[in-house]
Coordinates of C-alpha atoms in Angstrom, one line a residue:
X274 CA 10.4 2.0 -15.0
X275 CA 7.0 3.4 -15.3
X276 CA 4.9 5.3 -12.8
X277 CA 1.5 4.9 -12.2
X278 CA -0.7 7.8 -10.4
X279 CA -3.7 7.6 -9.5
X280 CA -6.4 7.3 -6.4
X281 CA -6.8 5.0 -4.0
X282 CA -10.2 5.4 -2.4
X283 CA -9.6 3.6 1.7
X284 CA -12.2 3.2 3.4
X285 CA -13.6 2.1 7.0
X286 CA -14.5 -1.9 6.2
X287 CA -16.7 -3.7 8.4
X288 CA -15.0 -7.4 9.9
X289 CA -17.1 -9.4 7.4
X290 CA -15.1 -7.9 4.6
X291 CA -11.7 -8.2 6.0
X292 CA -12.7 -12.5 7.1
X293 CA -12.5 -13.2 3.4
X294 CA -9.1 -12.6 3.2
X295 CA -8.0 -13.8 6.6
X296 CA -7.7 -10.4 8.0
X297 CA -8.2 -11.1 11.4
X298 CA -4.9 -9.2 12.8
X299 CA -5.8 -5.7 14.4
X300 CA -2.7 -5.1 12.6
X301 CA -3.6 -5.3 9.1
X302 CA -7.0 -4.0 10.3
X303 CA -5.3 -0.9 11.2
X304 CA -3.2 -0.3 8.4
X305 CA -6.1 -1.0 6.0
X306 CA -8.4 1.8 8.3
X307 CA -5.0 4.2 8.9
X308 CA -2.8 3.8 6.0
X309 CA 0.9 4.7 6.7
X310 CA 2.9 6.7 3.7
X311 CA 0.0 6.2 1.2
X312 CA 1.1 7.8 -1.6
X313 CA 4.3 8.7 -4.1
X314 CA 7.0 10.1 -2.6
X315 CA 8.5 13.4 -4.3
X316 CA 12.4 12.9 -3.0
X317 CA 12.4 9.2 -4.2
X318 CA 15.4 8.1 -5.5
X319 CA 14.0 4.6 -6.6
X320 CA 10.3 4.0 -7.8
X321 CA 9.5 0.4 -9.1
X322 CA 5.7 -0.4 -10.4
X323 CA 4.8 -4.0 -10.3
X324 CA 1.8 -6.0 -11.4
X325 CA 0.1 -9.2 -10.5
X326 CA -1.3 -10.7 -14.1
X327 CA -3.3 -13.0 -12.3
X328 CA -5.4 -10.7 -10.0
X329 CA -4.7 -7.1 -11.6
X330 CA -3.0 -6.0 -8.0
X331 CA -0.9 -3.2 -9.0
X332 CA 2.0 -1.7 -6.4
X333 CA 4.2 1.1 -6.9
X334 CA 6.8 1.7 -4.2
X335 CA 8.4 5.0 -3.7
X336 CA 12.1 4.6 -1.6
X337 CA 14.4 7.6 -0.7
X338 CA 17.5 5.9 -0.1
X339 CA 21.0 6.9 1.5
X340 CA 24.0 5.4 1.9
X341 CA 22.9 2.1 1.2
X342 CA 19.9 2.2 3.9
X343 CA 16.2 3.3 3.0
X344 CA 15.6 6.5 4.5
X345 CA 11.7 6.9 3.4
X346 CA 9.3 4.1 1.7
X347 CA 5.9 5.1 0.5
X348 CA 3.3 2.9 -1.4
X349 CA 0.6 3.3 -3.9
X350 CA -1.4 0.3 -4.7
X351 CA -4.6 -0.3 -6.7
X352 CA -5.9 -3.9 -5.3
X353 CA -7.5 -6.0 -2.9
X354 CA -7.5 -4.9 0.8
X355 CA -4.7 -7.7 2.0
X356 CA -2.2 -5.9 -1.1
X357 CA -2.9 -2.3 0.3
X358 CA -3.0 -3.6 4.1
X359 CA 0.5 -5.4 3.6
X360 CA 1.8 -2.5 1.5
X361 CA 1.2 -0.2 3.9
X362 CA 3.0 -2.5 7.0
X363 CA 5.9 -3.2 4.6
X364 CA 5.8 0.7 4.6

């Protein structure tokens, strides 16, 4: 499995961005604004990359799992803001 790193620049959007992509949930708003675990985590024991050939969207998801049960899940994605909002809920 490969690993990207890289940066992901986040920034405050205003609402006419976010109504493109049917982001009108304070939820997704949030996450987009306040990502949660942004980032590759160090103690992973599973990283997966995966790429969208259509749009370019790429996700990497860092887990720390235990005993069958994900302890830790962090995200890195380079993409629109609906794939960084939703990986950051899924987060």
């Amino acid at each position: 499995m490969s690993l990207h790193v890289g940066t992901i620049d986040v920034q405050r959007v205003d609402n006419h961005e976010l109504d493109g992509y049917g982001m009108n949930d304070d939820t997704l708003r949030d996450h987009l604004e306040n990502p949660c675990n942004r980032g590759l985590l160090r103690t992973a024991t599973l990283t997966g990359t995966k790429r969208n050939p259509v749009c370019a969207d790429e996700v990497t998801l860092s887990l720390k799992v235990e005993a069958s049960i994900i302890e830790e899940a962090w995200h890195q994605v380079r993409g629109c803001l609906l794939c960084r909002a939703s990986a950051s809920v899924l987060c």
